[in-house]
Tab-separated table of C-alpha atoms in Angstrom:
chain	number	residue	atom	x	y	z
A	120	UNK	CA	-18.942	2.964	3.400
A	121	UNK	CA	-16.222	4.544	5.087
A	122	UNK	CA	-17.747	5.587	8.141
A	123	UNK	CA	-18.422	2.848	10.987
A	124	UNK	CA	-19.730	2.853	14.391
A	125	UNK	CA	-19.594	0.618	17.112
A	126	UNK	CA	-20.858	1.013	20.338
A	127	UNK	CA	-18.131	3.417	21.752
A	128	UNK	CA	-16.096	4.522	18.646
A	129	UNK	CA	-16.838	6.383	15.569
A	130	UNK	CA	-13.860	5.290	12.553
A	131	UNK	CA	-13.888	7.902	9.511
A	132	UNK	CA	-11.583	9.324	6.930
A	133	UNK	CA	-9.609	11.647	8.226
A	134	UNK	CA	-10.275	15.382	8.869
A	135	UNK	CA	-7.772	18.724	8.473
A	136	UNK	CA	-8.508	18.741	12.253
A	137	UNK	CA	-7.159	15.834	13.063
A	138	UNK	CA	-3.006	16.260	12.044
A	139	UNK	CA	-2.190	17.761	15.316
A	140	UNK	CA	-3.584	15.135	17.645
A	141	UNK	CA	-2.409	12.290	15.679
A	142	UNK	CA	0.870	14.422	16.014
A	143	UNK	CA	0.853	13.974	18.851
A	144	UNK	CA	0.165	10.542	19.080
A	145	UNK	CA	3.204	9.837	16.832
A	146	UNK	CA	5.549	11.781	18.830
A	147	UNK	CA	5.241	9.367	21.836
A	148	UNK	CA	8.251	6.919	21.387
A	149	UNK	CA	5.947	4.042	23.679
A	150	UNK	CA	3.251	4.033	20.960
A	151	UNK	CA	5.756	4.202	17.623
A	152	UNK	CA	7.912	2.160	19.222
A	153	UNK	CA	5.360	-1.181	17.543
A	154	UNK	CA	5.441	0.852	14.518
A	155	UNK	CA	8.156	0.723	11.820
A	156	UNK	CA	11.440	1.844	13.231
A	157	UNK	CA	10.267	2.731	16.271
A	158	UNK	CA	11.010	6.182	15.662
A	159	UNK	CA	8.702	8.646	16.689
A	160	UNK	CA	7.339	11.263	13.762
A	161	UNK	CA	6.998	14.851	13.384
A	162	UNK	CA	4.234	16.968	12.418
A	163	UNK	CA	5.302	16.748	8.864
A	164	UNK	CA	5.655	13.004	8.383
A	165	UNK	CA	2.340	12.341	10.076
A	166	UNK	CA	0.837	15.056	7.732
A	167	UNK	CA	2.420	12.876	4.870
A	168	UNK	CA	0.909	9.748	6.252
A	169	UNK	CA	-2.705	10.856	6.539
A	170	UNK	CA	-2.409	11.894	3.077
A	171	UNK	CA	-1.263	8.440	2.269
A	172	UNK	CA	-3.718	7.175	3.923
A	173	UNK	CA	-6.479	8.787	1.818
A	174	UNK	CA	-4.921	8.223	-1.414
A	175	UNK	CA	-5.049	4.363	-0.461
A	176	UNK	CA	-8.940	5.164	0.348
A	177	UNK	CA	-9.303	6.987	-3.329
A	178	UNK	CA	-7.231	4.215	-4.967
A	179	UNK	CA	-8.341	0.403	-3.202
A	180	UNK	CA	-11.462	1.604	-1.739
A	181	UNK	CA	-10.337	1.016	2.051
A	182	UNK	CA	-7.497	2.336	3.892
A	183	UNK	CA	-6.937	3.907	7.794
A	184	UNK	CA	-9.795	5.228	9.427
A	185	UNK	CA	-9.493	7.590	12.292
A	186	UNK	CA	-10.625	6.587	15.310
A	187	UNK	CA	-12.727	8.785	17.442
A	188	UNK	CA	-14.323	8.187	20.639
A	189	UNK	CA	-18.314	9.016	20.558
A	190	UNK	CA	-18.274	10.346	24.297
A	191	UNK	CA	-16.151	13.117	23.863
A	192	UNK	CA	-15.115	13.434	20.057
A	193	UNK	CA	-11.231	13.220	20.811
A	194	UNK	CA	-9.038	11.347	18.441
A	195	UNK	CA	-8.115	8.076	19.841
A	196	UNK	CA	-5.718	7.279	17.062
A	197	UNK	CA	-5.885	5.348	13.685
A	198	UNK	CA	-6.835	1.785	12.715
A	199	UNK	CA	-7.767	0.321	9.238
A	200	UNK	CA	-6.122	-1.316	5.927
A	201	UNK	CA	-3.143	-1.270	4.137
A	202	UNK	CA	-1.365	-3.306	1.720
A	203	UNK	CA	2.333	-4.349	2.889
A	204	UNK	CA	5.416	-4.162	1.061
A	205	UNK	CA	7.166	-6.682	3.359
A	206	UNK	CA	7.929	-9.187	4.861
A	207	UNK	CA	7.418	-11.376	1.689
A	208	UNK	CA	5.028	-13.795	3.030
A	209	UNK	CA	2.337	-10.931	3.147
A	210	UNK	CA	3.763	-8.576	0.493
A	211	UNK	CA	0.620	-7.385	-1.549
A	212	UNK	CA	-2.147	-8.441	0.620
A	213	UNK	CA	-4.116	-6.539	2.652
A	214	UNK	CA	-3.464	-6.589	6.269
A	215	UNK	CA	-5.038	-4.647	9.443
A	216	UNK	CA	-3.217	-2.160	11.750
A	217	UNK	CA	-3.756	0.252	14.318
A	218	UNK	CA	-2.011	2.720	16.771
A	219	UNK	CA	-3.691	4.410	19.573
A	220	UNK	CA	-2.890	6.922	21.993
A	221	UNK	CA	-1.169	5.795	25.336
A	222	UNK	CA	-4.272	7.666	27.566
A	223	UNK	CA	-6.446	5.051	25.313
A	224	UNK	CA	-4.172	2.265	25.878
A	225	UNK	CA	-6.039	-1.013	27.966
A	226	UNK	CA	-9.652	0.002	27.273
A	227	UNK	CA	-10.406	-2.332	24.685
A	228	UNK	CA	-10.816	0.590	22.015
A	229	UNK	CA	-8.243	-1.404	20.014
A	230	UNK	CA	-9.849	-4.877	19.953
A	231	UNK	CA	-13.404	-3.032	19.013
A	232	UNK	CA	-12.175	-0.884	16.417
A	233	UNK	CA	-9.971	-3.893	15.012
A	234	UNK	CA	-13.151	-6.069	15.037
A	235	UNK	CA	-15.189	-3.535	13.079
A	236	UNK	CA	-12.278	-3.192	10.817
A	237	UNK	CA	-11.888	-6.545	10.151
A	238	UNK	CA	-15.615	-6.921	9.144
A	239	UNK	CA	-15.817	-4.051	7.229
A	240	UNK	CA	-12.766	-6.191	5.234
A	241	UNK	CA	-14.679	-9.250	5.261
A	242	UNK	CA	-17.939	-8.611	4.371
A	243	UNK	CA	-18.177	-4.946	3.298
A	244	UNK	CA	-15.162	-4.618	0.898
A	245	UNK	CA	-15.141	-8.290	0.178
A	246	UNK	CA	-12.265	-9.439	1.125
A	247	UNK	CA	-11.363	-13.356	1.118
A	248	UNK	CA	-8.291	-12.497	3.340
A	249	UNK	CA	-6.858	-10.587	5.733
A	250	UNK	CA	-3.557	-11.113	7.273
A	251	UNK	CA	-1.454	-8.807	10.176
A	252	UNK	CA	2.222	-8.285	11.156
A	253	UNK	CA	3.899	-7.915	14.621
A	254	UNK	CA	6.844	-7.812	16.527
A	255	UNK	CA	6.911	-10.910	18.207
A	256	UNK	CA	7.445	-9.093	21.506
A	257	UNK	CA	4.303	-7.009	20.821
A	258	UNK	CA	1.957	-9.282	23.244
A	259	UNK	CA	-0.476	-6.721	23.771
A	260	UNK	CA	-1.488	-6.510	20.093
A	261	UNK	CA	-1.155	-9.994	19.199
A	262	UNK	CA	-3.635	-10.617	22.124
A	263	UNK	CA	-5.869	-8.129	19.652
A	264	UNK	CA	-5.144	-10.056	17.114
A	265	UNK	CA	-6.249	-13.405	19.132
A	266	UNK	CA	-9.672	-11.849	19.909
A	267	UNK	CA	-9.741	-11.224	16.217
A	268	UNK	CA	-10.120	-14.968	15.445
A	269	UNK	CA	-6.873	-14.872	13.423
A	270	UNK	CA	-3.904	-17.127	13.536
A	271	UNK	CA	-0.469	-16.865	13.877
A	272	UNK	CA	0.670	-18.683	10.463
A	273	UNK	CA	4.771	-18.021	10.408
A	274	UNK	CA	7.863	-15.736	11.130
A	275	UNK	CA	9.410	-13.526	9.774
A	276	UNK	CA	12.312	-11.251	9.992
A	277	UNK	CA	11.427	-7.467	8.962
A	278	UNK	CA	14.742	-6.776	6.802
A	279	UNK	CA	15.047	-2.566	7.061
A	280	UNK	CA	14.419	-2.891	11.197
A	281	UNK	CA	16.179	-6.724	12.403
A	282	UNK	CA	13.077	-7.273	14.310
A	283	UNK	CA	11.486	-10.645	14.476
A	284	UNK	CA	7.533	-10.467	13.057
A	285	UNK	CA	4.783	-13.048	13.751
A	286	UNK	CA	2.326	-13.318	10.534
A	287	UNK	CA	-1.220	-13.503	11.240
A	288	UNK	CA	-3.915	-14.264	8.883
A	289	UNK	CA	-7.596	-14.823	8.627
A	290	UNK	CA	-9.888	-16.462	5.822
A	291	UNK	CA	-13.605	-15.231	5.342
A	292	UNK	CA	-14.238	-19.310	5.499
A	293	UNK	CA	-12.703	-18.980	9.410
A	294	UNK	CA	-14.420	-15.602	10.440
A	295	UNK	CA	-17.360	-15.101	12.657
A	296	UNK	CA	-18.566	-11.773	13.402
Protein backbone atom coordinates (compact mmCIF):
# COMPACT_ATOMS: atom_id res chain seq x y z
CA UNK A 1 0.00 0.00 0.00
CA UNK A 2 1.34 3.28 -0.45
CA UNK A 3 -1.62 5.26 -0.68
CA UNK A 4 -3.62 6.13 2.69
CA UNK A 5 -6.54 8.12 3.58
CA UNK A 6 -7.80 9.48 6.57
CA UNK A 7 -10.61 11.50 7.05
CA UNK A 8 -9.15 14.87 5.74
CA UNK A 9 -5.81 13.89 4.04
CA UNK A 10 -4.85 11.80 1.17
CA UNK A 11 -0.69 10.57 1.70
CA UNK A 12 0.83 9.14 -1.73
CA UNK A 13 4.10 8.83 -3.50
CA UNK A 14 4.99 11.70 -4.90
CA UNK A 15 3.96 13.23 -8.27
CA UNK A 16 6.17 15.43 -11.09
CA UNK A 17 3.52 18.00 -9.99
CA UNK A 18 4.33 18.25 -6.79
CA UNK A 19 8.37 19.72 -6.82
CA UNK A 20 7.25 23.24 -7.00
CA UNK A 21 4.92 23.38 -4.03
CA UNK A 22 7.06 21.40 -1.83
CA UNK A 23 9.58 24.11 -3.15
CA UNK A 24 8.06 26.15 -1.80
CA UNK A 25 7.48 24.71 1.34
CA UNK A 26 11.27 24.25 1.78
CA UNK A 27 12.11 27.71 1.02
CA UNK A 28 10.33 29.01 4.20
CA UNK A 29 13.20 29.29 6.84
CA UNK A 30 10.12 28.84 9.87
CA UNK A 31 9.30 25.35 8.53
CA UNK A 32 13.20 24.09 7.71
CA UNK A 33 14.23 25.68 10.49
CA UNK A 34 13.09 21.85 12.61
CA UNK A 35 14.71 20.28 9.75
CA UNK A 36 18.45 19.51 9.44
CA UNK A 37 20.43 22.69 9.42
CA UNK A 38 17.78 24.79 9.39
CA UNK A 39 18.61 25.96 6.11
CA UNK A 40 16.03 26.49 3.77
CA UNK A 41 16.35 24.48 0.15
CA UNK A 42 16.14 25.34 -3.37
CA UNK A 43 14.25 23.96 -6.12
CA UNK A 44 17.06 21.65 -6.90
CA UNK A 45 17.75 20.08 -3.52
CA UNK A 46 14.07 19.47 -2.91
CA UNK A 47 13.96 17.88 -6.46
CA UNK A 48 16.90 15.65 -5.11
CA UNK A 49 15.00 14.81 -2.00
CA UNK A 50 11.75 13.60 -3.55
CA UNK A 51 13.82 11.44 -5.60
CA UNK A 52 15.34 10.12 -2.46
CA UNK A 53 12.43 9.70 -1.16
CA UNK A 54 11.16 7.25 -3.82
CA UNK A 55 14.23 5.32 -4.09
CA UNK A 56 13.75 4.57 -0.21
CA UNK A 57 10.00 3.52 -1.35
CA UNK A 58 11.60 1.14 -4.31
CA UNK A 59 14.32 -0.10 -1.92
CA UNK A 60 12.57 -0.69 2.01
CA UNK A 61 9.11 -0.70 0.85
CA UNK A 62 8.05 2.61 2.83
CA UNK A 63 9.42 5.97 2.69
CA UNK A 64 7.75 9.87 2.60
CA UNK A 65 4.42 10.18 1.43
CA UNK A 66 3.06 13.43 0.22
CA UNK A 67 0.52 14.83 1.95
CA UNK A 68 -2.47 16.23 0.25
CA UNK A 69 -5.50 17.69 1.59
CA UNK A 70 -8.86 15.90 0.11
CA UNK A 71 -10.87 19.32 0.11
CA UNK A 72 -8.94 21.08 -2.25
CA UNK A 73 -6.04 18.76 -3.62
CA UNK A 74 -3.16 21.25 -2.51
CA UNK A 75 0.02 19.83 -1.17
CA UNK A 76 0.17 20.19 2.48
CA UNK A 77 3.70 18.95 2.72
CA UNK A 78 5.44 15.52 3.37
CA UNK A 79 5.28 12.98 6.21
CA UNK A 80 6.40 9.26 6.27
CA UNK A 81 9.62 6.91 6.98
CA UNK A 82 13.09 7.05 6.86
CA UNK A 83 15.96 5.33 8.26
CA UNK A 84 18.49 7.73 10.24
CA UNK A 85 22.06 7.95 9.98
CA UNK A 86 22.40 9.70 13.38
CA UNK A 87 22.33 10.34 16.33
CA UNK A 88 23.67 6.80 17.23
CA UNK A 89 21.02 5.74 19.52
CA UNK A 90 18.58 5.52 16.44
CA UNK A 91 21.12 5.04 13.62
CA UNK A 92 19.52 2.29 11.31
CA UNK A 93 16.06 2.18 12.53
CA UNK A 94 13.25 3.46 11.10
CA UNK A 95 11.86 6.59 12.44
CA UNK A 96 8.77 8.98 11.41
CA UNK A 97 8.99 12.61 10.17
CA UNK A 98 7.07 15.23 8.68
CA UNK A 99 7.15 18.93 7.49
CA UNK A 100 4.17 20.88 6.55
CA UNK A 101 3.47 24.09 5.14
CA UNK A 102 3.17 27.16 7.58
CA UNK A 103 -0.71 28.00 6.05
CA UNK A 104 -1.25 24.18 7.37
CA UNK A 105 0.47 24.75 10.53
CA UNK A 106 -2.11 24.23 13.94
CA UNK A 107 -4.83 22.22 12.16
CA UNK A 108 -4.00 18.97 13.35
CA UNK A 109 -3.02 17.75 9.69
CA UNK A 110 0.30 16.77 11.33
CA UNK A 111 -0.91 14.63 14.26
CA UNK A 112 -3.47 12.77 11.63
CA UNK A 113 -1.12 12.16 8.99
CA UNK A 114 1.60 11.08 11.70
CA UNK A 115 -1.02 8.68 13.19
CA UNK A 116 -1.78 7.05 9.85
CA UNK A 117 1.87 6.90 9.29
CA UNK A 118 2.67 5.35 12.25
CA UNK A 119 0.08 2.53 11.63
CA UNK A 120 0.83 1.99 8.31
CA UNK A 121 4.55 1.20 10.16
CA UNK A 122 3.03 -0.87 12.68
CA UNK A 123 0.73 -2.99 11.24
CA UNK A 124 0.98 -2.60 7.45
CA UNK A 125 4.79 -2.81 6.87
CA UNK A 126 5.33 -4.71 10.05
CA UNK A 127 7.29 -2.94 11.91
CA UNK A 128 8.19 -3.92 15.70
CA UNK A 129 9.56 -0.32 16.15
CA UNK A 130 9.43 2.98 15.41
CA UNK A 131 11.41 5.66 16.96
CA UNK A 132 11.55 9.84 16.13
CA UNK A 133 14.11 12.67 16.59
CA UNK A 134 13.66 16.35 17.67
CA UNK A 135 15.12 19.37 18.69
CA UNK A 136 14.39 19.57 22.14
CA UNK A 137 13.01 23.08 21.62
CA UNK A 138 10.65 21.72 18.93
CA UNK A 139 7.45 21.58 21.44
CA UNK A 140 5.03 21.69 18.82
CA UNK A 141 6.13 18.39 17.24
CA UNK A 142 7.02 16.58 20.24
CA UNK A 143 3.38 17.37 21.36
CA UNK A 144 2.73 15.22 17.86
CA UNK A 145 4.76 12.91 18.94
CA UNK A 146 2.87 12.68 22.53
CA UNK A 147 -0.49 12.12 20.76
CA UNK A 148 1.40 9.44 18.95
CA UNK A 149 1.63 7.27 22.11
CA UNK A 150 5.45 7.38 21.91
CA UNK A 151 7.97 8.15 24.55
CA UNK A 152 10.68 10.26 25.00
CA UNK A 153 13.53 7.51 25.76
CA UNK A 154 17.00 9.80 25.82
CA UNK A 155 19.14 12.77 24.46
CA UNK A 156 21.10 13.32 22.22
CA UNK A 157 23.35 15.80 20.67
CA UNK A 158 23.02 15.94 16.67
CA UNK A 159 26.95 16.20 15.88
CA UNK A 160 26.93 18.10 12.10
CA UNK A 161 24.20 20.88 13.66
CA UNK A 162 25.17 21.31 17.91
CA UNK A 163 21.55 21.01 18.52
CA UNK A 164 20.24 19.09 21.44
CA UNK A 165 17.65 16.04 20.14
CA UNK A 166 15.05 14.24 22.30
CA UNK A 167 14.71 10.38 21.08
CA UNK A 168 11.34 9.06 20.88
CA UNK A 169 10.35 5.58 20.36
CA UNK A 170 7.40 3.30 20.17
CA UNK A 171 7.02 -0.65 20.38
CA UNK A 172 4.10 -2.46 18.45
CA UNK A 173 3.62 -4.16 22.19
CA UNK A 174 2.82 -0.22 23.42
CA UNK A 175 0.70 0.95 20.33
CA UNK A 176 -2.99 1.37 20.09
CA UNK A 177 -4.52 2.56 17.04
Amino acid sequence: MSEIRTPRLLLRRWLDDDLVPLSEIHADPEVMRWVGDGTPRSLEETAEDIEAWEEEWDEEGFGIFAVELLGSGELAGAVGLYVPDSPPDVAGQVAIAWRLGRPFWGQGYASEAAQATLEFALQDRGLDRVVAVCRTSDTASANVLDKLGMRAESTARDAETGHDLRVYGIDLTEYQA
